[in-house]
PDB file of C-alpha atoms in Angstrom:
ATOM      1  CA  UNK L   7      76.020  81.961 120.635  1.00 48.00           C
ATOM      2  CA  UNK L   8      77.423  80.031 117.691  1.00 45.00           C
ATOM      3  CA  UNK L   9      80.142  81.085 115.295  1.00 47.00           C
ATOM      4  CA  UNK L  10      81.146  78.975 112.291  1.00 44.00           C
ATOM      5  CA  UNK L  11      83.726  81.017 110.400  1.00 43.00           C
ATOM      6  CA  UNK L  12      85.851  78.333 108.786  1.00 41.00           C
ATOM      7  CA  UNK L  13      89.437  79.413 108.110  1.00 38.00           C
ATOM      8  CA  UNK L  14      90.497  79.225 104.462  1.00 38.00           C
ATOM      9  CA  UNK L  15      92.553  76.274 103.241  1.00 37.00           C
ATOM     10  CA  UNK L  16      95.824  78.203 103.357  1.00 34.00           C
ATOM     11  CA  UNK L  17      95.310  78.828 107.086  1.00 42.00           C
ATOM     12  CA  UNK L  18      94.938  75.116 107.690  1.00 38.00           C
ATOM     13  CA  UNK L  19      98.060  74.450 105.582  1.00 38.00           C
ATOM     14  CA  UNK L  20     100.053  76.991 107.584  1.00 40.00           C
ATOM     15  CA  UNK L  21      99.009  75.404 110.851  1.00 35.00           C
ATOM     16  CA  UNK L  22      99.981  71.967 109.569  1.00 31.00           C
ATOM     17  CA  UNK L  23     103.260  73.256 108.095  1.00 33.00           C
ATOM     18  CA  UNK L  24     104.414  75.272 111.071  1.00 34.00           C
ATOM     19  CA  UNK L  25     102.667  73.224 113.737  1.00 35.00           C
ATOM     20  CA  UNK L  26     101.573  75.247 116.751  1.00 37.00           C
ATOM     21  CA  UNK L  27     103.575  78.453 116.413  1.00 41.00           C
ATOM     22  CA  UNK L  28     104.811  78.707 119.977  1.00 39.00           C
ATOM     23  CA  UNK L  29     105.567  81.859 121.858  1.00 42.00           C
ATOM     24  CA  UNK L  30     108.996  83.285 121.215  1.00 37.00           C
ATOM     25  CA  UNK L  31     111.576  83.788 123.961  1.00 34.00           C
ATOM     26  CA  UNK L  32     111.234  81.139 126.717  1.00 36.00           C
ATOM     27  CA  UNK L  33     108.113  79.615 125.179  1.00 38.00           C
ATOM     28  CA  UNK L  34     109.551  78.855 121.750  1.00 31.00           C
ATOM     29  CA  UNK L  35     109.872  75.109 122.015  1.00 27.00           C
ATOM     30  CA  UNK L  36     110.358  73.789 118.499  1.00 26.00           C
ATOM     31  CA  UNK L  37     111.947  74.388 115.126  1.00 25.00           C
ATOM     32  CA  UNK L  38     108.483  75.059 113.788  1.00 29.00           C
ATOM     33  CA  UNK L  39     108.175  78.014 116.154  1.00 28.00           C
ATOM     34  CA  UNK L  40     111.474  79.388 114.943  1.00 29.00           C
ATOM     35  CA  UNK L  41     110.374  79.140 111.319  1.00 28.00           C
ATOM     36  CA  UNK L  42     107.311  81.256 112.087  1.00 32.00           C
ATOM     37  CA  UNK L  43     109.407  83.793 113.978  1.00 31.00           C
ATOM     38  CA  UNK L  44     111.844  84.119 111.068  1.00 26.00           C
ATOM     39  CA  UNK L  45     108.923  84.719 108.716  1.00 33.00           C
ATOM     40  CA  UNK L  46     107.752  87.603 110.897  1.00 34.00           C
ATOM     41  CA  UNK L  47     111.260  89.016 111.248  1.00 31.00           C
ATOM     42  CA  UNK L  48     111.836  89.062 107.486  1.00 36.00           C
ATOM     43  CA  UNK L  49     108.592  90.960 106.957  1.00 37.00           C
ATOM     44  CA  UNK L  50     109.465  93.400 109.740  1.00 37.00           C
ATOM     45  CA  UNK L  51     112.671  94.452 107.988  1.00 37.00           C
ATOM     46  CA  UNK L  52     110.652  95.789 105.061  1.00 36.00           C
ATOM     47  CA  UNK L  53     108.706  98.350 107.087  1.00 37.00           C
ATOM     48  CA  UNK L  54     110.313 100.038 110.084  1.00 43.00           C
ATOM     49  CA  UNK L  55     107.506 100.680 112.563  1.00 77.00           C
ATOM     50  CA  UNK L  56     106.156  99.458 115.878  1.00 89.00           C
ATOM     51  CA  UNK L  57     103.225  97.921 114.035  1.00 94.00           C
ATOM     52  CA  UNK L  58     105.464  95.365 112.332  1.00 93.00           C
ATOM     53  CA  UNK L  59     106.678  94.380 115.792  1.00 93.00           C
ATOM     54  CA  UNK L  60     103.087  93.775 116.879  1.00 95.00           C
ATOM     55  CA  UNK L  61     103.226  96.633 119.373  1.00 95.00           C
ATOM     56  CA  UNK L  62     100.258  98.820 120.252  1.00 96.00           C
ATOM     57  CA  UNK L  63     101.083 102.310 121.512  1.00 95.00           C
ATOM     58  CA  UNK L  64      97.646 103.566 122.603  1.00 96.00           C
ATOM     59  CA  UNK L  65      96.935 103.602 126.326  1.00 96.00           C
ATOM     60  CA  UNK L  66      93.859 104.520 128.405  1.00 95.00           C
ATOM     61  CA  UNK L  67      93.743 108.012 129.827  1.00 92.00           C
ATOM     62  CA  UNK L  68      91.155 110.560 130.854  1.00 91.00           C
ATOM     63  CA  UNK L  69      88.771 111.033 127.875  1.00 92.00           C
ATOM     64  CA  UNK L  70      89.074 114.315 126.036  1.00 87.00           C
ATOM     65  CA  UNK L  71      85.620 114.279 124.442  1.00 86.00           C
ATOM     66  CA  UNK L  72      82.075 113.440 125.500  1.00 81.00           C
ATOM     67  CA  UNK L  73      80.558 110.441 123.752  1.00 83.00           C
ATOM     68  CA  UNK L  74      77.162 108.775 123.834  1.00 88.00           C
ATOM     69  CA  UNK L  75      76.181 105.259 124.815  1.00 93.00           C
ATOM     70  CA  UNK L  76      74.921 102.804 122.217  1.00 96.00           C
ATOM     71  CA  UNK L  77      76.351 101.214 119.073  1.00 97.00           C
ATOM     72  CA  UNK L  78      78.514 103.435 116.882  1.00 96.00           C
ATOM     73  CA  UNK L  79      80.627 102.849 113.758  1.00 97.00           C
ATOM     74  CA  UNK L  80      84.258 103.844 114.180  1.00 97.00           C
ATOM     75  CA  UNK L  81      84.322 105.746 110.855  1.00 96.00           C
ATOM     76  CA  UNK L  82      88.062 105.168 110.516  1.00 96.00           C
ATOM     77  CA  UNK L  83      87.786 103.435 107.132  1.00 95.00           C
ATOM     78  CA  UNK L  84      85.190 103.580 104.394  1.00 90.00           C
ATOM     79  CA  UNK L  85      85.120  99.847 103.688  1.00 92.00           C
ATOM     80  CA  UNK L  86      86.758  97.799 106.466  1.00 95.00           C
ATOM     81  CA  UNK L  87      85.880  99.592 109.683  1.00 97.00           C
ATOM     82  CA  UNK L  88      84.451  98.506 113.028  1.00 97.00           C
ATOM     83  CA  UNK L  89      82.104  99.338 115.887  1.00 98.00           C
ATOM     84  CA  UNK L  90      82.141 100.378 119.505  1.00 98.00           C
ATOM     85  CA  UNK L  91      79.260  99.393 121.754  1.00 98.00           C
ATOM     86  CA  UNK L  92      78.751 101.275 125.018  1.00 97.00           C
ATOM     87  CA  UNK L  93      76.055 100.055 127.432  1.00 96.00           C
ATOM     88  CA  UNK L  94      73.544 102.533 128.829  1.00 94.00           C
ATOM     89  CA  UNK L  95      75.037 101.956 132.286  1.00 92.00           C
ATOM     90  CA  UNK L  96      78.261 103.707 131.262  1.00 95.00           C
ATOM     91  CA  UNK L  97      79.220 106.816 133.248  1.00 93.00           C
ATOM     92  CA  UNK L  98      82.178 109.012 132.401  1.00 91.00           C
ATOM     93  CA  UNK L  99      83.156 109.253 136.071  1.00 92.00           C
ATOM     94  CA  UNK L 100      83.224 105.450 136.446  1.00 93.00           C
ATOM     95  CA  UNK L 101      85.864 103.853 134.167  1.00 95.00           C
ATOM     96  CA  UNK L 102      84.450 100.775 132.448  1.00 96.00           C
ATOM     97  CA  UNK L 103      85.998  97.466 131.404  1.00 97.00           C
ATOM     98  CA  UNK L 104      86.865  97.193 127.707  1.00 98.00           C
ATOM     99  CA  UNK L 105      86.957  94.128 125.469  1.00 98.00           C
ATOM    100  CA  UNK L 106      88.575  94.338 122.039  1.00 98.00           C
ATOM    101  CA  UNK L 107      87.014  91.438 120.150  1.00 98.00           C
ATOM    102  CA  UNK L 108      88.286  89.955 116.884  1.00 98.00           C
ATOM    103  CA  UNK L 109      86.373  87.982 114.252  1.00 98.00           C
ATOM    104  CA  UNK L 110      87.279  84.693 112.595  1.00 97.00           C
ATOM    105  CA  UNK L 111      88.558  84.290 109.029  1.00 96.00           C
ATOM    106  CA  UNK L 112      86.138  85.735 106.490  1.00 95.00           C
ATOM    107  CA  UNK L 113      84.171  87.445 109.254  1.00 96.00           C
ATOM    108  CA  UNK L 114      83.719  91.050 110.276  1.00 97.00           C
ATOM    109  CA  UNK L 115      83.359  93.297 113.293  1.00 97.00           C
ATOM    110  CA  UNK L 116      79.567  92.983 113.334  1.00 96.00           C
ATOM    111  CA  UNK L 117      79.814  89.224 113.670  1.00 95.00           C
ATOM    112  CA  UNK L 118      82.458  89.506 116.375  1.00 97.00           C
ATOM    113  CA  UNK L 119      80.252  91.846 118.414  1.00 96.00           C
ATOM    114  CA  UNK L 120      77.480  89.259 118.519  1.00 95.00           C
ATOM    115  CA  UNK L 121      79.668  86.941 120.591  1.00 95.00           C
ATOM    116  CA  UNK L 122      79.475  89.176 123.676  1.00 97.00           C
ATOM    117  CA  UNK L 123      76.906  91.836 122.780  1.00 95.00           C
ATOM    118  CA  UNK L 124      74.114  90.231 124.819  1.00 94.00           C
ATOM    119  CA  UNK L 125      76.364  90.227 127.903  1.00 96.00           C
ATOM    120  CA  UNK L 126      77.750  93.770 127.704  1.00 95.00           C
ATOM    121  CA  UNK L 127      74.904  95.454 129.623  1.00 91.00           C
ATOM    122  CA  UNK L 128      74.891  92.838 132.371  1.00 94.00           C
ATOM    123  CA  UNK L 129      78.625  93.160 132.938  1.00 96.00           C
ATOM    124  CA  UNK L 130      78.872  96.892 132.199  1.00 95.00           C
ATOM    125  CA  UNK L 131      81.516  96.304 129.530  1.00 97.00           C
ATOM    126  CA  UNK L 132      82.401  98.414 126.512  1.00 98.00           C
ATOM    127  CA  UNK L 133      82.999  96.352 123.366  1.00 98.00           C
ATOM    128  CA  UNK L 134      85.302  97.366 120.526  1.00 98.00           C
ATOM    129  CA  UNK L 135      85.278  95.284 117.347  1.00 98.00           C
ATOM    130  CA  UNK L 136      87.360  95.959 114.244  1.00 98.00           C
ATOM    131  CA  UNK L 137      87.530  94.473 110.752  1.00 97.00           C
ATOM    132  CA  UNK L 138      90.794  92.912 109.643  1.00 97.00           C
ATOM    133  CA  UNK L 139      92.294  94.756 106.663  1.00 95.00           C
ATOM    134  CA  UNK L 140      91.894  91.672 104.473  1.00 94.00           C
ATOM    135  CA  UNK L 141      90.085  88.350 104.842  1.00 93.00           C
ATOM    136  CA  UNK L 142      91.916  87.503 108.055  1.00 95.00           C
ATOM    137  CA  UNK L 143      94.547  88.970 110.363  1.00 97.00           C
ATOM    138  CA  UNK L 144      97.947  90.097 109.126  1.00 95.00           C
ATOM    139  CA  UNK L 145     100.047  87.573 111.100  1.00 94.00           C
ATOM    140  CA  UNK L 146      98.321  84.780 109.151  1.00 90.00           C
ATOM    141  CA  UNK L 147      99.382  86.486 105.919  1.00 88.00           C
ATOM    142  CA  UNK L 148     103.081  86.809 106.753  1.00 87.00           C
ATOM    143  CA  UNK L 149     103.675  89.279 109.579  1.00 92.00           C
ATOM    144  CA  UNK L 150     102.342  92.026 111.811  1.00 96.00           C
ATOM    145  CA  UNK L 151     101.607  95.428 110.311  1.00 95.00           C
ATOM    146  CA  UNK L 152      98.372  96.880 108.877  1.00 95.00           C
ATOM    147  CA  UNK L 153      95.972  95.250 111.343  1.00 97.00           C
ATOM    148  CA  UNK L 154      98.052  96.344 114.334  1.00 97.00           C
ATOM    149  CA  UNK L 155      98.131  99.894 112.989  1.00 96.00           C
ATOM    150  CA  UNK L 156      94.352  99.951 112.531  1.00 97.00           C
ATOM    151  CA  UNK L 157      93.683  98.429 115.954  1.00 97.00           C
ATOM    152  CA  UNK L 158      95.931 101.101 117.471  1.00 97.00           C
ATOM    153  CA  UNK L 159      93.864 103.829 115.797  1.00 96.00           C
ATOM    154  CA  UNK L 160      90.633 102.250 117.024  1.00 98.00           C
ATOM    155  CA  UNK L 161      91.959 101.980 120.576  1.00 98.00           C
ATOM    156  CA  UNK L 162      93.231 105.567 120.549  1.00 97.00           C
ATOM    157  CA  UNK L 163      89.808 106.845 119.454  1.00 96.00           C
ATOM    158  CA  UNK L 164      88.039 104.732 122.074  1.00 97.00           C
ATOM    159  CA  UNK L 165      90.366 105.884 124.850  1.00 97.00           C
ATOM    160  CA  UNK L 166      89.790 109.532 123.855  1.00 96.00           C
ATOM    161  CA  UNK L 167      86.012 109.125 124.010  1.00 96.00           C
ATOM    162  CA  UNK L 168      85.448 106.833 127.000  1.00 96.00           C
ATOM    163  CA  UNK L 169      86.844 106.324 130.475  1.00 96.00           C
ATOM    164  CA  UNK L 170      88.382 102.846 130.444  1.00 97.00           C
ATOM    165  CA  UNK L 171      89.531 100.969 133.549  1.00 96.00           C
ATOM    166  CA  UNK L 172      93.211 100.219 132.836  1.00 96.00           C
ATOM    167  CA  UNK L 173      93.107  97.141 135.047  1.00 95.00           C
ATOM    168  CA  UNK L 174      90.263  95.634 132.980  1.00 97.00           C
ATOM    169  CA  UNK L 175      91.268  95.652 129.339  1.00 98.00           C
ATOM    170  CA  UNK L 176      90.841  92.401 127.433  1.00 98.00           C
ATOM    171  CA  UNK L 177      91.524  91.193 123.923  1.00 98.00           C
ATOM    172  CA  UNK L 178      89.255  88.400 122.742  1.00 98.00           C
ATOM    173  CA  UNK L 179      88.573  86.473 119.563  1.00 98.00           C
ATOM    174  CA  UNK L 180      87.159  83.408 117.860  1.00 98.00           C
ATOM    175  CA  UNK L 181      89.072  80.967 115.619  1.00 98.00           C
ATOM    176  CA  UNK L 182      91.666  83.008 113.650  1.00 97.00           C
ATOM    177  CA  UNK L 183      90.633  85.936 115.843  1.00 98.00           C
ATOM    178  CA  UNK L 184      91.444  83.848 118.928  1.00 98.00           C
ATOM    179  CA  UNK L 185      94.888  82.993 117.545  1.00 98.00           C
ATOM    180  CA  UNK L 186      95.451  86.687 116.890  1.00 98.00           C
ATOM    181  CA  UNK L 187      94.147  87.651 120.331  1.00 98.00           C
ATOM    182  CA  UNK L 188      96.642  85.297 121.997  1.00 98.00           C
ATOM    183  CA  UNK L 189      99.484  86.569 119.824  1.00 98.00           C
ATOM    184  CA  UNK L 190      98.737  90.278 120.202  1.00 98.00           C
ATOM    185  CA  UNK L 191      97.709  89.953 123.850  1.00 98.00           C
ATOM    186  CA  UNK L 192     100.958  88.308 124.907  1.00 98.00           C
ATOM    187  CA  UNK L 193     102.990  90.782 122.848  1.00 97.00           C
ATOM    188  CA  UNK L 194     101.115  93.678 124.517  1.00 98.00           C
ATOM    189  CA  UNK L 195     100.667  92.305 128.023  1.00 97.00           C
ATOM    190  CA  UNK L 196     101.422  95.765 129.397  1.00 96.00           C
ATOM    191  CA  UNK L 197      98.131  96.929 127.848  1.00 98.00           C
ATOM    192  CA  UNK L 198      95.924  93.826 127.926  1.00 98.00           C
ATOM    193  CA  UNK L 199      95.670  92.204 131.343  1.00 97.00           C
ATOM    194  CA  UNK L 200      93.174  89.599 130.068  1.00 98.00           C
ATOM    195  CA  UNK L 201      93.001  87.422 126.953  1.00 98.00           C
ATOM    196  CA  UNK L 202      89.909  85.461 125.907  1.00 98.00           C
ATOM    197  CA  UNK L 203      90.565  82.924 123.141  1.00 98.00           C
ATOM    198  CA  UNK L 204      87.605  80.932 121.844  1.00 98.00           C
ATOM    199  CA  UNK L 205      88.824  77.940 119.759  1.00 98.00           C
ATOM    200  CA  UNK L 206      92.308  79.218 118.824  1.00 98.00           C
ATOM    201  CA  UNK L 207      94.597  77.479 116.346  1.00 97.00           C
ATOM    202  CA  UNK L 208      98.012  78.751 117.378  1.00 96.00           C
ATOM    203  CA  UNK L 209      99.888  81.658 118.960  1.00 96.00           C
ATOM    204  CA  UNK L 210     102.764  83.628 117.447  1.00 95.00           C
ATOM    205  CA  UNK L 211     103.589  86.669 119.590  1.00 96.00           C
ATOM    206  CA  UNK L 212     106.444  88.882 118.458  1.00 95.00           C
ATOM    207  CA  UNK L 213     107.623  89.223 122.072  1.00 95.00           C
ATOM    208  CA  UNK L 214     106.393  88.901 125.644  1.00 95.00           C
ATOM    209  CA  UNK L 215     105.300  91.767 127.865  1.00 93.00           C
ATOM    210  CA  UNK L 216     103.668  91.451 131.267  1.00 93.00           C
ATOM    211  CA  UNK L 217     101.681  88.378 132.242  1.00 94.00           C
ATOM    212  CA  UNK L 218      98.041  88.751 131.156  1.00 97.00           C
ATOM    213  CA  UNK L 219      95.502  86.286 132.505  1.00 98.00           C
ATOM    214  CA  UNK L 220      94.249  83.884 129.845  1.00 98.00           C
ATOM    215  CA  UNK L 221      90.875  82.205 129.217  1.00 98.00           C
ATOM    216  CA  UNK L 222      90.719  79.510 126.515  1.00 98.00           C
ATOM    217  CA  UNK L 223      87.764  77.397 125.373  1.00 98.00           C
ATOM    218  CA  UNK L 224      87.540  74.722 122.692  1.00 98.00           C
ATOM    219  CA  UNK L 225      85.033  72.160 121.449  1.00 98.00           C
ATOM    220  CA  UNK L 226      86.140  68.555 121.861  1.00 98.00           C
ATOM    221  CA  UNK L 227      84.742  67.646 118.441  1.00 98.00           C
ATOM    222  CA  UNK L 228      86.061  70.670 116.522  1.00 98.00           C
ATOM    223  CA  UNK L 229      86.926  69.548 112.980  1.00 97.00           C
ATOM    224  CA  UNK L 230      88.100  72.970 111.782  1.00 97.00           C
ATOM    225  CA  UNK L 231      90.829  73.472 114.379  1.00 97.00           C
ATOM    226  CA  UNK L 232      91.187  70.113 116.163  1.00 97.00           C
ATOM    227  CA  UNK L 233      91.520  70.505 119.909  1.00 98.00           C
ATOM    228  CA  UNK L 234      94.402  68.050 120.312  1.00 97.00           C
ATOM    229  CA  UNK L 235      96.800  69.916 118.022  1.00 96.00           C
ATOM    230  CA  UNK L 236      95.500  73.387 118.938  1.00 98.00           C
ATOM    231  CA  UNK L 237      94.198  74.418 122.372  1.00 98.00           C
ATOM    232  CA  UNK L 238      95.594  71.451 124.292  1.00 98.00           C
ATOM    233  CA  UNK L 239      99.086  72.251 123.033  1.00 97.00           C
ATOM    234  CA  UNK L 240      98.623  75.984 123.588  1.00 97.00           C
ATOM    235  CA  UNK L 241      97.413  75.435 127.154  1.00 98.00           C
ATOM    236  CA  UNK L 242     100.391  73.227 127.947  1.00 97.00           C
ATOM    237  CA  UNK L 243     102.830  75.876 126.700  1.00 96.00           C
ATOM    238  CA  UNK L 244     101.144  78.665 128.626  1.00 97.00           C
ATOM    239  CA  UNK L 245     101.090  76.658 131.845  1.00 96.00           C
ATOM    240  CA  UNK L 246     104.773  75.845 131.468  1.00 96.00           C
ATOM    241  CA  UNK L 247     105.451  79.567 131.063  1.00 95.00           C
ATOM    242  CA  UNK L 248     103.584  80.397 134.266  1.00 95.00           C
ATOM    243  CA  UNK L 249     100.539  82.157 132.862  1.00 97.00           C
ATOM    244  CA  UNK L 250      97.391  82.379 135.006  1.00 97.00           C
ATOM    245  CA  UNK L 251      95.017  80.287 132.898  1.00 97.00           C
ATOM    246  CA  UNK L 252      91.416  79.087 132.873  1.00 98.00           C
ATOM    247  CA  UNK L 253      90.700  76.400 130.291  1.00 98.00           C
ATOM    248  CA  UNK L 254      87.247  75.122 129.329  1.00 98.00           C
ATOM    249  CA  UNK L 255      86.588  72.186 127.007  1.00 98.00           C
ATOM    250  CA  UNK L 256      83.019  71.507 125.946  1.00 98.00           C
ATOM    251  CA  UNK L 257      81.092  68.889 123.982  1.00 98.00           C
ATOM    252  CA  UNK L 258      80.739  70.689 120.694  1.00 97.00           C
ATOM    253  CA  UNK L 259      82.210  71.732 117.362  1.00 98.00           C
ATOM    254  CA  UNK L 260      83.810  75.006 116.159  1.00 98.00           C
ATOM    255  CA  UNK L 261      81.435  77.193 118.162  1.00 97.00           C
ATOM    256  CA  UNK L 262      81.065  79.397 121.234  1.00 97.00           C
ATOM    257  CA  UNK L 263      78.272  78.086 123.482  1.00 97.00           C
ATOM    258  CA  UNK L 264      76.366  80.770 125.388  1.00 97.00           C
ATOM    259  CA  UNK L 265      77.517  79.300 128.705  1.00 97.00           C
ATOM    260  CA  UNK L 266      81.164  79.599 127.640  1.00 98.00           C
ATOM    261  CA  UNK L 267      80.790  83.257 126.616  1.00 98.00           C
ATOM    262  CA  UNK L 268      79.039  83.994 129.910  1.00 97.00           C
ATOM    263  CA  UNK L 269      81.759  82.277 131.941  1.00 98.00           C
ATOM    264  CA  UNK L 270      84.449  84.192 130.057  1.00 98.00           C
ATOM    265  CA  UNK L 271      82.821  87.500 130.940  1.00 97.00           C
ATOM    266  CA  UNK L 272      82.424  86.474 134.569  1.00 97.00           C
ATOM    267  CA  UNK L 273      86.087  85.492 134.687  1.00 97.00           C
ATOM    268  CA  UNK L 274      87.140  88.779 133.080  1.00 97.00           C
ATOM    269  CA  UNK L 275      85.089  91.162 135.211  1.00 94.00           C
ATOM    270  CA  UNK L 276      85.786  89.380 138.495  1.00 90.00           C
ATOM    271  CA  UNK L 277      89.573  89.379 138.158  1.00 73.00           C
ATOM    272  CA  UNK L 278      91.117  92.828 137.989  1.00 64.00           C
ATOM    273  CA  UNK L 279      94.814  93.354 138.783  1.00 63.00           C
ATOM    274  CA  UNK L 280      95.827  96.660 140.312  1.00 58.00           C
ATOM    275  CA  UNK L 281      96.765  99.277 137.756  1.00 48.00           C
ATOM    276  CA  UNK L 282      96.537 103.073 137.501  1.00 44.00           C
ATOM    277  CA  UNK L 283      95.903 105.296 134.509  1.00 39.00           C
ATOM    278  CA  UNK L 284      98.787 105.703 132.102  1.00 40.00           C
ATOM    279  CA  UNK L 285     100.057 109.230 131.920  1.00 34.00           C
TER     280      UNK L 285
END
């Protein structure tokens, strides 16, 4: 599987200006990280809600409706929406793993689904893909807010329709979507116990919660988000913070090789921490 969603020029400028936006709290290791955090904080003051803090409130529970397998639009927005894909192997009495997957800049939910769609049946995994509200995710435009709110709605609907294993919930993404997956996943580590980041550029969580397991991949010859200033720095920070991490470099560009996607799904479905349903 190959994805080539190049981030717009302003995304590249932000990455160069702020450097690798490190995790706040014990992982914030530079003045550049602090600048990014202040930018988020100033935006948060304008709208008082959990969404501006990057926090997702939806949690898995026993489904309240009966839903069918297959590919279905979310029907939460008339223009920028999303999809849920449920393999035919799904059974309501057997909670399934869930992957929330996020597209790169300029992409959409349909494109994001293609990254793991061909593996969902084999691994018995439900896929949820959403469109960003604008060209890319809100944190790259100044702070958390509208995208978090929409993702929360999409998760709430999915949890109400399908039995989800609370110990196997992942957030994944490519390029800008990978940066957002790292940021949102670390902020909401009490919900996501796995993060899959394919060619991320940075991470800028609003806070830290839990200790999700992390899978990162990156092409050695990536010219869009160069590996040296992106994933190699991210991996070093996460290791220093004690995160359980699997890191895969490959001989390639700004892509997701099929073997990398397959390994990510193996890693996700074979490692499941103990967790019970939220009440």
